[in-house]
Every structure is written in C-alpha cells, then in structure tokens.
C-alpha cells in the first residue's frame, strides 16, 4: 500500500512554535529585567550625586565681596563609600571656576534653578556621570549665577549593571527552559486523543467496518464522521457485490441446466457412436462453462470476503471431514475411495466460508484427477504451530508443471485437457491461504499423482 | 422406491423422472409448493427432491413445514445457487443433501442412494432365486457365500437384475452405470460385465447372457 508522504508532525510544529515564542518572551524578559535594574541603579546613583551637589551648593556664600564655598567632604565621602569610583567636583561662579576640576565639562544647557540635570561625559579618558545644578547667590547687592557639578566615574555603576544583566540572563534562560518543558508536556497531552483514535482504528481487524465508538474531541469530529461514513459505504458496497455475485450465479446456471438436460436426454436416446461422442462433448462443454462461472464467482467472493472475514475458531479436521463426506457419493461412482486420517481438535481461527471453499476446491481436484478404483489420502493434523491438511491423489500428476504456474489464474496443467476445469481452483485456494496467513504447496507425489498441503497457523 | 419430485421446470422434471424410472423408482411430480403440500402430507415417499426456487415460494418454507410436522422423509434440494454460504444454509434449513444445477444425473443417483442408505431406507435387496443382491452392503449373496462388489460392478448387476430378460446395449449400460461424462470404452464395459459374471458364477439360478450384436441380459435358468 502506498505510504502517504508525511508533511511533518503537528506535535513537532506546535512544539517548535511554542518554544520559539517562549524564546522570544525570554529574551524580552531578559532585556526588560536588565533595563529596569540598570535604570534603578542609575537613578539611585544620580540621587546620590544630586544630594552631594546640593550639599555643596548650600555652602555657597558671599564673603567680602567674593563667593566662597566650604566643601563638605563628608558628603563626598559618602559617594566614595559605595564603590571605588573617583569623585570630582567643580563650582562655577559667575562664569569662573571657583574650585574643583577645571576640565570637568559643564552641561550643554544651563539648568534651571529648581532642577538638577544629569549627564554623562568624559574626564581624563574615563566616563563620568555628572549632576549639575545652578543657584543664584546674592553678592554685593546683586545675584550671581553659580553652578555646582559633582561627577563620579561609572565603574561601580557598570559593575551593578553587569551583575544585573547576569541575573536577568539567568532568569531568562531558566524561564525559557521551564517554558520549554511545560510546552512539551502540554503538546503531548493535547495530542493524546489523536493518538488514541489512530491506535484504536489500527487495532481493528480487517473485517471491522463498524463506526467509531470512542468519544472524539471537537476538532476531530468531522474526521471521525467522514471515516464512519466511508466505512458504511464500503460495507454497503461489499454487500451489494456479494448479492450481485449470488444473483449472477443463478442467472448463469439456469439456461445451462436446460441445455445440459436436453443433451443428456438426447445422448440416452441414440446409439450412434459419433453422435454420442459429440453430445458428450457438448455436455462436457456445458459443465466447463458452469464450473468456470462457479469458480469465477467463488474467486470474486473470496476476494471480497477477505475484506470482511468473520473469524471464528474452527475444527479443521471436522470441516475436512464434512467436505470429504460431501464428495463421497461422487467419488464412489467411480470407485474412488477416501482414506482419511483426521486428528481431533486441530483448530484454526478463520472464516468458515472461505476455508470450506478452499477445501472443496482441493478435494474436487483430487476426485476429478483420480482414475477409477484408486485411493485418495486425506489427513488433517497439527505440525508444530501449524495446522496441515494434506491431500494426495494417485492421478496423472503435474507433468512437470510448477506450483507457481498452476496457482496463476486460468493456468491449467498441460495434461488435463480432457478433464473439466477452469484453472481457477488453485488460485482460489492460494488466496484463501494467504488471507489466513497460511500457504499451500503442490508437489508431485512419490510414484504417481499429486500431493497438496494447505498449511494454516494454529489457533 | 417412491420419490416425490418438486420442480417447476418441465424439461428438467421430465429428464429426472425418466432417469429415476430407469433405475426402477416410481416418481410423483409436483410443479409448485401448493401441489407439493398436497402430496407430501401423506408421507408415503422414500425421498423428496425439492427445487429451492419455485414460482409460488421459497422451497425453504416447505422444508420448515416438513420439519415442524416431524416428517422424516429425507429431502435432497436442487439449487442453482453455488455459493458455499448458500449451501451451508440449506443444510441448516433441514435438507439432507443438495445438488447444483445443471444436474449431473449420475451424481443425482449417487446422492439419492447415499441419503437413502443413511436413513436406513437403503436399496431393497433384490432376490432372484439363490442370488440376493444387497446394495447396502455392496455385496452379492449366493446361498451362504457373500461376495463383495465394487460400486460399478454392483451397478451393472443391479441394472441387469432389475429387469431380467431385458437386453441392454453397451451404450445403455454405459449411461446407466458410468454416467454421461465418462468416456468408457466398449472394452471396459466388457471387462466389468466379465467381473460380474465371475462374481455370480456360483449361482445356479441366474447368469448373464451376451446377445451378439445387441448387448447383455440377465437370464433366469430353470431350476434343477
């Protein structure tokens, strides 16, 4: 059977997509955590810088017509206490540096008196964070603009930021891993109903065309309904075919029956040797058509029944016996005798109609090809884990034909033209055997005749 | 033996009756279930031949009625349906055996004999003087001696012994003993007749005579 090209797995696609989402979210989480912790650290730092700048600004005073400032080293020390960073300050009064680092750059815009502004700049090749505020100080009857700048290198800050980043990364990776695991579990659970349905359909026997019985999730309902409808259609089609086969049999046989009767009657009414021979040929032809039609229909029936076998435990020995009994009167007509050795209790699991059809074909063959007054050996026995039905006739044999050829449809032996047959018998038996996981073997018997074995797995 | 044939096809019916009569049986004919019910109620028959497809109904109903009235007459069904499942259901419905159409008359004869034997209504023994022909035991008894016969040898003797003095040509013997499909040579028929002659050689009452150019017949010898 052709395997459908798999277009990937729903489960895998879903998992990949969920994991990708988790990855994106984890990265966003990392970025957010890092940013907000950097932000927090920076505002704290800025606050300290601002406090120091205010402390210095408060010490701005006028003294004998000059602005002086009394640097509160305690405040600056506080800054230094947090980390090993260097602290710088610069006080600018009226455009001139009063004290501190000249090189410390001022802000690009003069800050308003009420606000402190913060900016980052370079000083001596290091990056520094600066807090700048401005005041107007009274001096000799007028107010003078003054600026206070407090700066600190950012090594401490950077250390905080990178440890925050590390922590954020750990949180990100950890949450990603957890999300991945949870997604995998969730995907598996979500797809469980699909797997259940698939395995239950798979477990059905070849003949099981009943509708699905498991409750299905909402999304699978359309599929389940389609499957049920399909099976119902298949079942109906097979039943129609079987009925058609049976009807056809009837229609084919009725005119043949009339023809044969007339021929036989004519045959008995004439003594003319040639006429008798011709009429005999006619009857043989009728029988051949009839047998052909029979076996054609048997062949088709067996083929269809393979799709809807009704399996039961069968005693192959008893079945073989029944079929032999059925053929005994016909065999007796030519003094052909059955020698039977049937073991009790040799059981198989199989379709009764198919197996009976196979046995009939085999025994019919044996009787047909047995010369008058010969014996046919029939046995049914258990061999290891197989049941073997063995039939041996003492007829003309296979004349070198191989089993391979004989089981092909419409192939007959080269030495059987005078015997009525359609060439389908062994093909039918082989089909039944393989439908039951068994096989047949057809080989020449020791001195004359043919040995046929039908082997089936024991129940 | 008395047979009842229930068959609507006149041609087939005619042939069956003719053939069974040649075997020495008396055959009544019904061509519908209605007619059959009238006949069968007397249960005077040794065997019923029933076509399962009749114009006025399914033969299975007839079978069911027979069984429920506990009538013991064995029934052989004539059917056109060849599927194994159909045939299995026939036996379940109460038929003793079945034969498919087109009917092979040799097979029909064989099945009738087999069914009758199973029901203990086997072939009546045929007695001719010191010769007793016992079809159930496939043997011939002359006085106290019993000689086994093969099926075909038995048939030859039966045919000849049922109508003593009647001449049967080789062709007639052929049809009655071997059936239509066998191409048995005249030679082989001679061989069979020879074997039968040998079997009944001890009889002082009957023998088989060759009528040159015509055939064979069984003749009774005057005792003594």
XYZ file of C-alpha atoms in Angstrom:
683
model
C 0.000 0.000 0.000
C 1.247 3.439 -0.928
C 2.518 5.372 2.088
C 1.309 8.965 2.211
C 4.188 11.475 2.211
C 4.337 12.820 5.764
C 4.197 16.610 5.863
C 5.760 16.885 9.272
C 4.234 16.331 12.606
C 1.581 18.536 14.144
C 3.106 17.933 17.520
C 6.573 18.922 16.426
C 5.420 22.035 14.608
C 3.360 23.099 17.583
C 6.228 22.466 19.966
C 8.700 24.381 17.801
C 6.364 27.337 17.552
C 5.649 27.369 21.263
C 9.336 27.081 22.096
C 10.109 29.933 19.666
C 7.514 32.078 21.397
C 8.991 31.135 24.747
C 12.438 32.079 23.452
C 11.250 35.473 22.235
C 9.470 36.128 25.515
C 12.517 35.039 27.479
C 14.709 37.408 25.505
C 12.231 40.226 26.076
C 12.170 39.326 29.754
C 15.944 39.467 29.877
C 16.026 42.843 28.154
C 13.315 44.222 30.423
C 14.885 42.934 33.624
C 18.281 44.220 32.601
C 16.942 47.603 31.559
C 14.849 48.148 34.645
C 17.578 47.113 37.040
C 20.097 49.342 35.221
C 17.583 52.123 35.360
C 17.035 51.658 39.085
C 20.739 51.543 39.810
C 21.325 54.639 37.754
C 18.620 56.724 39.418
C 19.907 55.717 42.819
C 23.366 56.824 41.771
C 22.007 60.023 40.285
C 20.192 60.712 43.527
C 23.421 60.413 45.494
C 25.206 62.724 43.075
C 22.377 65.251 43.323
C 22.449 65.124 47.114
C 26.175 65.821 47.103
C 25.721 68.716 44.656
C 23.010 70.192 46.902
C 25.224 69.826 49.933
C 27.960 71.753 48.156
C 25.533 74.391 46.830
C 24.357 75.093 50.342
C 27.845 76.035 51.350
C 27.992 78.740 48.710
C 28.274 82.076 50.466
C 29.414 85.600 49.875
C 32.442 86.685 51.844
C 33.839 90.250 51.484
C 32.560 90.661 48.005
C 33.644 87.175 46.831
C 31.875 83.862 46.520
C 33.362 81.198 48.650
C 32.388 77.580 49.166
C 33.104 75.310 52.041
C 33.229 71.821 50.516
C 31.547 69.317 52.826
C 33.918 66.483 52.392
C 31.667 64.234 54.427
C 29.061 64.364 51.633
C 31.622 63.477 49.027
C 32.987 60.717 51.171
C 29.517 59.191 51.174
C 29.711 58.925 47.400
C 33.054 57.272 47.579
C 31.854 54.793 50.141
C 29.600 52.980 47.674
C 32.399 51.886 45.358
C 35.976 52.510 44.345
C 34.983 55.202 41.916
C 36.701 58.577 41.880
C 34.665 61.650 42.703
C 35.172 65.051 41.107
C 33.535 68.403 41.706
C 33.599 71.893 40.197
C 31.974 75.021 41.400
C 31.494 77.748 38.826
C 30.577 81.225 39.968
C 29.798 83.921 37.525
C 31.473 82.037 34.713
C 34.679 81.349 36.595
C 35.712 78.114 38.273
C 35.780 78.763 41.951
C 37.216 75.420 42.903
C 37.479 71.863 41.706
C 38.412 70.297 38.355
C 38.572 72.753 35.530
C 38.375 70.003 32.956
C 35.019 68.827 34.179
C 32.720 69.818 31.385
C 29.593 71.684 32.178
C 26.197 70.792 30.849
C 25.178 71.841 27.394
C 22.307 73.877 28.818
C 22.319 75.809 31.966
C 19.986 74.057 34.369
C 17.054 75.920 35.800
C 17.433 76.870 39.407
C 14.889 74.413 40.623
C 16.127 71.362 38.813
C 19.211 69.256 38.790
C 20.264 67.827 35.484
C 22.322 64.742 34.890
C 24.546 63.864 32.021
C 27.432 61.640 31.149
C 30.722 62.951 29.817
C 34.393 62.136 29.565
C 37.018 63.243 32.004
C 40.654 62.211 31.776
C 39.738 59.441 29.442
C 37.162 57.987 31.833
C 33.419 58.063 31.553
C 31.830 60.050 34.366
C 28.270 60.753 35.444
C 27.640 64.358 36.355
C 24.948 66.024 38.415
C 24.674 69.744 37.747
C 22.634 72.388 39.483
C 22.637 76.138 39.435
C 21.917 78.725 42.081
C 21.803 82.448 42.206
C 23.756 83.759 45.081
C 23.431 87.233 46.476
C 26.671 89.150 46.192
C 27.217 92.823 46.737
C 23.687 93.847 46.014
C 23.123 91.633 43.054
C 22.580 87.889 42.372
C 25.316 85.911 40.712
C 24.767 82.670 38.817
C 26.625 79.743 40.298
C 26.845 76.147 39.136
C 27.801 73.116 41.101
C 28.950 69.996 39.256
C 29.554 66.721 41.031
C 30.872 63.789 38.964
C 31.781 60.189 39.622
C 33.331 57.533 37.422
C 30.996 54.790 36.454
C 32.890 51.624 37.247
C 30.715 50.829 40.187
C 27.679 51.549 38.135
C 28.852 49.326 35.381
C 29.532 46.535 37.840
C 25.992 46.802 39.128
C 24.626 46.840 35.595
C 26.561 43.748 34.548
C 25.588 41.761 37.609
C 22.004 42.794 36.970
C 22.426 41.594 33.397
C 23.769 38.274 34.624
C 20.837 37.828 36.915
C 18.448 38.760 34.120
C 20.088 36.241 31.812
C 19.700 33.505 34.397
C 16.060 34.397 34.855
C 15.627 34.414 31.077
C 17.262 31.061 30.484
C 15.595 29.473 33.460
C 12.175 30.620 32.422
C 12.857 29.512 28.851
C 13.823 26.044 29.976
C 10.792 25.737 32.211
C 8.529 27.034 29.472
C 10.037 24.521 27.036
C 9.364 21.604 29.342
C 5.826 22.737 30.095
C 5.139 23.234 26.392
C 6.345 19.762 25.562
C 4.095 18.264 28.219
C 1.136 20.347 27.110
C 1.589 19.446 23.438
C 1.783 15.770 24.289
C -1.345 15.895 26.368
C -3.226 17.900 23.783
C -2.441 15.426 21.029
C -3.251 12.355 23.121
C -6.818 11.987 21.749
C -5.411 11.854 18.192
C -3.062 9.066 19.122
C -5.853 7.164 20.887
C -8.133 7.322 17.888
C -5.371 6.345 15.466
C -4.335 3.320 17.504
C -7.907 2.169 18.013
C -8.595 2.308 14.280
C -5.335 0.477 13.628
C -6.209 -2.249 16.092
C -9.394 -3.106 14.246
C -9.487 -6.356 12.410
C -9.600 -6.325 8.623
C -13.295 -7.000 8.705
C -14.294 -4.398 11.252
C -16.290 -1.742 9.479
C -18.335 -0.617 12.452
C -18.499 3.079 13.243
C -16.003 4.591 15.699
C -17.064 4.286 19.277
C -14.564 6.455 21.126
C -15.665 9.962 22.109
C -13.760 12.410 19.976
C -12.553 15.917 20.716
C -14.487 18.591 18.923
C -11.819 19.206 16.283
C -11.707 15.522 15.290
C -15.446 15.133 14.934
C -15.589 15.969 11.216
C -12.822 13.468 10.537
C -14.493 10.819 12.666
C -17.804 11.311 10.916
C -16.174 11.143 7.499
C -14.447 7.903 8.488
C -17.711 6.395 9.718
C -19.498 7.351 6.531
C -16.717 5.911 4.444
C -16.813 2.599 6.301
C -20.566 2.405 5.968
C -20.289 2.980 2.232
C -17.619 0.314 1.915
C -19.705 -2.146 3.865
C -22.745 -1.484 1.702
C -20.714 -1.783 -1.495
C -19.283 -5.126 -0.424
C -22.712 -6.413 0.472
C -24.108 -5.329 -2.881
C -21.267 -7.088 -4.636
C -21.888 -10.306 -2.762
C -25.577 -10.177 -3.626
C -24.757 -9.469 -7.251
C -22.412 -12.433 -7.325
C -25.074 -14.762 -5.976
C -27.740 -13.466 -8.370
C -25.402 -13.822 -11.326
C -24.687 -17.414 -10.383
C -28.354 -18.184 -10.576
C -28.835 -16.487 -13.922
C -25.875 -18.199 -15.489
C -26.733 -21.661 -14.268
C -30.397 -21.817 -15.238
C -30.003 -21.808 -19.042
C -27.010 -24.124 -18.697
C -29.146 -26.536 -16.738
C -31.711 -26.636 -19.523
C -29.034 -27.188 -22.131
C -27.406 -29.989 -20.229
C -30.657 -31.775 -19.593
C -31.522 -31.778 -23.268
C -28.092 -33.013 -24.226
C -28.218 -35.849 -21.735
C -31.648 -36.867 -22.841
C -30.559 -36.897 -26.491
C -27.495 -38.859 -25.504
C -29.547 -41.610 -23.967
C -31.826 -41.783 -26.948
C -29.196 -42.507 -29.539
C -26.957 -45.460 -30.179
C -24.928 -43.728 -32.883
C -21.352 -43.700 -31.631
C -20.336 -40.469 -33.302
C -23.462 -38.659 -32.172
C -22.900 -39.852 -28.623
C -19.355 -38.615 -28.703
C -20.476 -35.212 -29.962
C -23.202 -34.944 -27.383
C -20.788 -35.974 -24.696
C -18.501 -33.135 -25.757
C -21.469 -30.796 -25.571
C -22.263 -31.834 -22.042
C -18.630 -31.506 -21.077
C -18.601 -28.002 -22.533
C -21.699 -27.096 -20.541
C -20.103 -28.411 -17.391
C -16.954 -26.475 -18.138
C -18.924 -23.228 -18.522
C -20.818 -23.959 -15.406
C -17.694 -24.770 -13.447
C -15.982 -21.695 -14.862
C -18.813 -19.458 -13.798
C -18.821 -21.115 -10.394
C -15.184 -20.607 -9.810
C -15.120 -17.092 -11.210
C -17.774 -16.200 -8.730
C -16.029 -18.137 -5.962
C -12.836 -16.293 -6.728
C -14.544 -12.919 -6.578
C -16.404 -13.904 -3.429
C -13.239 -15.000 -1.700
C -11.564 -11.778 -2.733
C -14.323 -9.700 -1.242
C -14.648 -11.783 1.830
C -11.006 -11.134 2.592
C -12.163 -7.621 3.364
C -14.912 -8.722 5.670
C -13.914 -12.038 7.104
C -15.961 -13.237 10.015
C -13.453 -15.099 12.094
C -14.247 -17.957 14.426
C -12.488 -20.925 15.939
C -12.905 -23.864 13.589
C -12.029 -27.512 13.849
C -10.241 -28.020 10.537
C -10.433 -31.760 10.994
C -14.204 -31.689 11.275
C -14.524 -29.301 8.337
C -12.301 -31.511 6.179
C -14.400 -34.487 7.156
C -17.601 -32.703 6.154
C -16.223 -31.795 2.756
C -14.994 -35.367 2.191
C -18.472 -36.670 3.079
C -19.941 -34.280 0.581
C -17.770 -35.684 -2.213
C -18.037 -39.346 -1.251
C -21.117 -40.162 -3.365
C -19.480 -38.627 -6.432
C -16.201 -40.422 -5.772
C -17.999 -43.712 -5.223
C -19.453 -43.516 -8.691
C -16.002 -44.335 -9.957
C -14.966 -46.462 -7.014
C -12.581 -43.794 -5.800
C -12.107 -44.286 -2.076
C -11.094 -41.752 0.571
C -8.594 -42.880 3.199
C -8.927 -40.317 5.985
C -6.729 -39.678 8.991
C -8.197 -36.765 10.881
C -6.644 -35.707 14.174
C -9.183 -34.452 16.686
C -9.016 -30.878 17.900
C -6.879 -29.281 15.184
C -8.202 -25.777 15.360
C -7.614 -22.609 13.403
C -9.071 -19.134 13.598
C -10.607 -18.389 10.262
C -13.530 -17.625 8.006
C -15.644 -20.744 7.630
C -16.965 -19.955 4.160
C -13.507 -19.264 2.753
C -11.925 -22.334 4.293
C -14.734 -24.580 3.156
C -14.415 -23.157 -0.356
C -10.684 -23.898 -0.360
C -11.150 -27.458 0.869
C -13.846 -28.098 -1.709
C -11.591 -26.969 -4.499
C -8.769 -29.213 -3.309
C -10.905 -32.293 -2.826
C -12.778 -31.673 -6.057
C -9.415 -31.620 -7.834
C -8.311 -34.835 -6.181
C -11.531 -36.627 -7.142
C -11.515 -35.281 -10.666
C -7.982 -36.362 -11.405
C -8.133 -39.737 -9.666
C -8.534 -42.648 -12.033
C -11.311 -45.140 -11.258
C -10.686 -47.530 -8.398
C -7.882 -45.544 -6.766
C -7.490 -44.126 -3.293
C -7.212 -40.532 -2.112
C -5.325 -39.936 1.145
C -6.718 -37.105 3.248
C -5.293 -36.057 6.588
C -5.648 -33.132 8.971
C -3.032 -32.767 11.663
C -1.044 -30.392 13.796
C 2.577 -29.773 12.895
C 4.387 -27.524 15.394
C 2.330 -24.319 15.383
C 0.604 -25.041 12.103
C -2.452 -26.994 11.056
C -1.810 -29.019 7.919
C -4.464 -30.502 5.643
C -2.810 -32.963 3.319
C -4.436 -34.458 0.221
C -2.789 -36.984 -2.031
C -4.270 -38.412 -5.189
C -2.935 -41.112 -7.494
C -3.826 -39.413 -10.724
C -1.789 -38.342 -13.629
C 0.259 -35.839 -11.663
C 1.507 -32.412 -12.545
C 3.509 -33.403 -15.601
C 6.385 -31.168 -14.624
C 4.293 -28.065 -14.051
C 5.421 -25.874 -11.196
C 3.191 -24.792 -8.327
C 3.956 -21.201 -9.268
C 2.301 -21.625 -12.650
C -0.626 -23.694 -11.505
C -1.712 -21.139 -8.943
C -1.872 -18.428 -11.550
C -5.345 -17.673 -12.711
C -6.565 -19.680 -15.643
C -3.410 -21.720 -15.847
C -4.017 -25.423 -16.081
C -1.648 -28.312 -16.395
C -0.651 -29.390 -19.851
C -2.048 -32.884 -19.384
C -5.605 -32.180 -18.316
C -7.481 -31.180 -21.413
C -9.961 -33.989 -21.024
C -10.960 -33.046 -17.531
C -13.420 -30.251 -16.894
C -11.807 -27.391 -15.050
C -11.413 -23.656 -15.204
C -7.869 -23.150 -13.986
C -9.014 -21.044 -11.051
C -9.180 -23.711 -8.369
C -5.636 -23.447 -7.033
C -5.637 -19.668 -7.384
C -8.682 -19.577 -5.130
C -7.065 -21.865 -2.580
C -3.922 -19.760 -2.544
C -5.943 -16.615 -1.975
C -7.743 -18.185 0.965
C -4.470 -19.469 2.387
C -2.787 -16.100 2.275
C -5.844 -14.331 3.686
C -5.369 -16.577 6.702
C -1.580 -16.050 6.888
C -1.000 -19.559 5.609
C 0.267 -21.105 2.408
C -0.225 -24.085 0.107
C 2.243 -26.402 -1.514
C 1.607 -28.515 -4.596
C 4.216 -31.126 -5.449
C 4.338 -34.409 -7.313
C 3.764 -37.406 -5.077
C 6.267 -40.242 -4.900
C 5.280 -42.674 -7.617
C 2.245 -41.074 -9.172
C -0.242 -38.363 -8.533
C -0.075 -35.109 -6.632
C 0.428 -34.087 -3.037
C -1.222 -30.878 -1.876
C -0.789 -29.327 1.548
C -2.797 -26.463 2.974
C -0.942 -25.008 5.973
C -2.560 -22.527 8.352
C -1.466 -21.044 11.664
C -2.990 -22.997 14.534
C -5.481 -21.192 16.751
C -38.541 -46.637 -4.119
C -41.149 -43.889 -4.252
C -39.858 -40.421 -4.919
C -41.545 -37.034 -4.944
C -40.030 -34.516 -7.320
C -40.987 -30.871 -6.699
C -39.739 -28.976 -9.757
C -41.396 -26.320 -11.922
C -39.147 -26.659 -14.980
C -40.993 -29.263 -17.065
C -37.994 -30.243 -19.122
C -35.731 -30.865 -16.152
C -38.530 -32.661 -14.378
C -39.115 -34.920 -17.370
C -35.455 -35.874 -17.552
C -35.153 -36.573 -13.847
C -38.279 -38.716 -13.848
C -37.113 -40.620 -16.886
C -33.725 -41.278 -15.369
C -35.027 -42.327 -11.979
C -37.577 -44.609 -13.605
C -34.810 -46.348 -15.481
C -33.321 -47.065 -12.089
C -36.567 -48.681 -11.111
C -38.097 -45.965 -8.969
C -41.617 -44.593 -9.042
C -41.661 -40.804 -9.214
C -44.525 -38.426 -8.466
C -44.239 -34.904 -9.782
C -45.413 -31.626 -8.222
C -44.673 -28.379 -10.020
C -45.396 -25.951 -7.212
C -45.327 -25.741 -3.432
C -49.088 -25.843 -3.310
C -49.143 -29.137 -5.181
C -46.287 -30.417 -3.088
C -48.101 -29.758 0.163
C -50.969 -31.883 -1.050
C -48.696 -34.771 -1.975
C -46.247 -34.644 0.870
C -48.773 -34.737 3.617
C -49.196 -38.431 3.100
C -45.519 -39.097 3.857
C -45.592 -42.117 1.675
C -42.349 -41.240 -0.033
C -38.888 -42.631 0.492
C -37.206 -39.468 -0.747
C -38.198 -35.952 -1.789
C -36.335 -33.972 -4.437
C -37.049 -30.283 -3.937
C -36.172 -27.346 -6.153
C -35.435 -24.483 -3.817
C -36.659 -21.819 -6.264
C -40.313 -22.345 -7.040
C -42.752 -19.902 -8.639
C -45.005 -19.809 -5.626
C -42.392 -19.501 -2.930
C -39.061 -20.433 -1.454
C -38.588 -24.159 -1.005
C -37.188 -23.419 2.441
C -40.704 -22.831 3.705
C -41.666 -26.287 2.550
C -38.637 -27.668 4.357
C -39.589 -25.835 7.507
C -43.123 -27.185 7.367
C -41.836 -30.706 6.869
C -39.522 -30.458 9.851
C -42.033 -28.874 12.130
C -44.561 -31.589 11.295
C -41.792 -34.012 12.272
C -41.996 -35.752 8.948
C -38.987 -37.970 8.476
C -38.782 -38.144 4.718
C -35.256 -37.238 3.621
C -35.001 -34.266 1.257
C -32.428 -33.512 -1.408
C -32.504 -29.917 -2.633
C -31.916 -28.883 -6.234
C -30.389 -25.439 -6.317
C -28.831 -23.071 -8.796
C -27.031 -21.122 -6.078
C -23.477 -22.262 -5.833
C -22.015 -20.204 -3.029
C -20.749 -22.154 -0.061
C -22.686 -19.898 2.281
C -25.937 -20.625 0.447
C -25.299 -24.328 0.586
C -24.465 -24.273 4.263
C -27.757 -22.529 4.962
C -29.661 -25.197 3.044
C -28.352 -27.896 5.300
C -29.186 -25.747 8.319
C -32.731 -25.376 6.970
C -33.249 -29.112 7.112
C -32.097 -30.509 3.775
C -30.274 -33.820 3.905
C -28.174 -33.103 0.862
C -28.222 -30.861 -2.194
C -27.232 -30.967 -5.824
C -26.490 -27.999 -8.008
C -27.942 -27.311 -11.401
C -27.049 -28.210 -14.104
C -27.852 -31.612 -12.688
C -25.439 -34.420 -13.315
C -27.719 -37.438 -13.259
C -25.034 -39.837 -12.228
C -24.326 -37.617 -9.233
C -28.043 -37.327 -8.521
C -28.376 -41.099 -8.467
C -25.347 -41.434 -6.218
C -26.619 -38.831 -3.751
C -30.060 -40.358 -3.644
C -28.572 -43.732 -2.842
C -26.295 -42.266 -0.187
C -29.113 -40.370 1.527
C -31.416 -43.369 1.456
C -28.682 -45.530 2.910
C -28.117 -43.013 5.710
C -31.806 -43.114 6.542
C -31.897 -46.855 6.629
C -34.095 -46.977 3.587
C -31.253 -48.325 1.577
C -31.690 -50.195 -1.634
C -34.070 -53.040 -1.249
C -32.377 -56.290 -1.547
C -33.108 -57.946 -4.804
C -33.683 -61.661 -4.733
C -33.519 -63.858 -7.741
C -33.588 -67.494 -6.844
C -30.413 -68.214 -4.919
C -28.995 -64.784 -5.667
C -29.533 -61.959 -3.195
C -28.267 -58.560 -4.233
C -27.612 -56.362 -1.191
C -26.817 -52.786 -2.235
C -26.351 -51.547 1.347
C -23.545 -53.959 1.907
C -22.330 -53.692 -1.683
C -22.360 -57.456 -1.830
C -23.950 -60.376 -3.548
C -25.016 -63.443 -1.607
C -25.325 -66.753 -3.266
C -26.612 -69.251 -0.745
C -24.458 -68.640 2.280
C -21.492 -67.207 0.444
C -21.066 -63.436 0.290
C -19.071 -61.795 -2.459
C -18.057 -58.131 -2.228
C -18.575 -55.984 -5.271
C -17.170 -52.656 -6.302
C -19.663 -49.849 -6.837
C -19.714 -50.077 -10.609
C -19.871 -53.826 -10.675
C -22.826 -53.565 -8.339
C -24.493 -51.078 -10.611
C -24.055 -53.331 -13.638
C -25.653 -56.214 -11.799
C -28.445 -54.040 -10.439
C -29.354 -52.703 -13.854
C -29.390 -56.163 -15.399
C -31.111 -57.878 -12.484
C -33.955 -55.424 -12.034
C -35.419 -56.317 -15.367
C -34.386 -59.854 -16.132
C -34.513 -60.921 -19.750
C -34.391 -57.338 -20.924
C -31.460 -56.657 -23.204
C -29.232 -53.644 -22.525
C -26.856 -52.428 -25.199
C -23.344 -51.472 -24.259
C -24.329 -47.848 -24.776
C -27.283 -48.125 -22.436
C -25.261 -49.918 -19.833
C -22.626 -47.243 -20.174
C -25.058 -44.408 -19.470
C -26.731 -46.119 -16.598
C -23.586 -47.307 -14.895
C -20.862 -44.823 -15.711
C -22.727 -41.609 -16.303
C -22.624 -39.409 -19.315
C -19.268 -37.737 -18.930
C -17.083 -40.775 -18.644
C -15.726 -41.906 -21.959
C -15.565 -45.550 -21.052
C -14.610 -47.782 -23.890
C -16.687 -50.766 -25.001
C -13.735 -52.799 -23.885
C -14.002 -51.552 -20.350
C -17.702 -52.384 -20.269
C -16.883 -55.887 -21.360
C -14.363 -56.095 -18.553
C -16.957 -55.044 -15.984
C -19.512 -57.499 -17.280
C -16.824 -60.157 -17.117
C -16.130 -59.355 -13.468
C -19.809 -59.517 -12.601
C -20.122 -62.830 -14.378
C -17.287 -64.165 -12.295
C -18.941 -62.912 -9.119
C -22.231 -64.651 -9.771
C -20.723 -67.748 -11.315
C -21.767 -69.831 -8.322
C -25.417 -69.106 -8.848
C -27.431 -71.886 -10.350
C -30.380 -69.677 -10.977
C -29.167 -66.689 -12.964
C -26.476 -65.857 -15.424
C -25.559 -63.057 -17.741
C -26.020 -63.767 -21.405
C -24.321 -61.997 -24.275
C -26.716 -61.267 -27.073
C -24.351 -60.994 -30.009
C -24.525 -57.672 -31.824
C -27.062 -56.297 -29.334
C -25.864 -56.358 -25.778
C -26.293 -58.203 -22.487
C -29.095 -59.518 -20.381
C -29.653 -61.384 -17.183
C -31.475 -64.623 -17.675
C -33.082 -66.993 -15.218
C -32.138 -70.546 -15.592
C -34.748 -73.117 -14.924
C -34.037 -74.539 -11.559
C -32.923 -78.041 -11.495
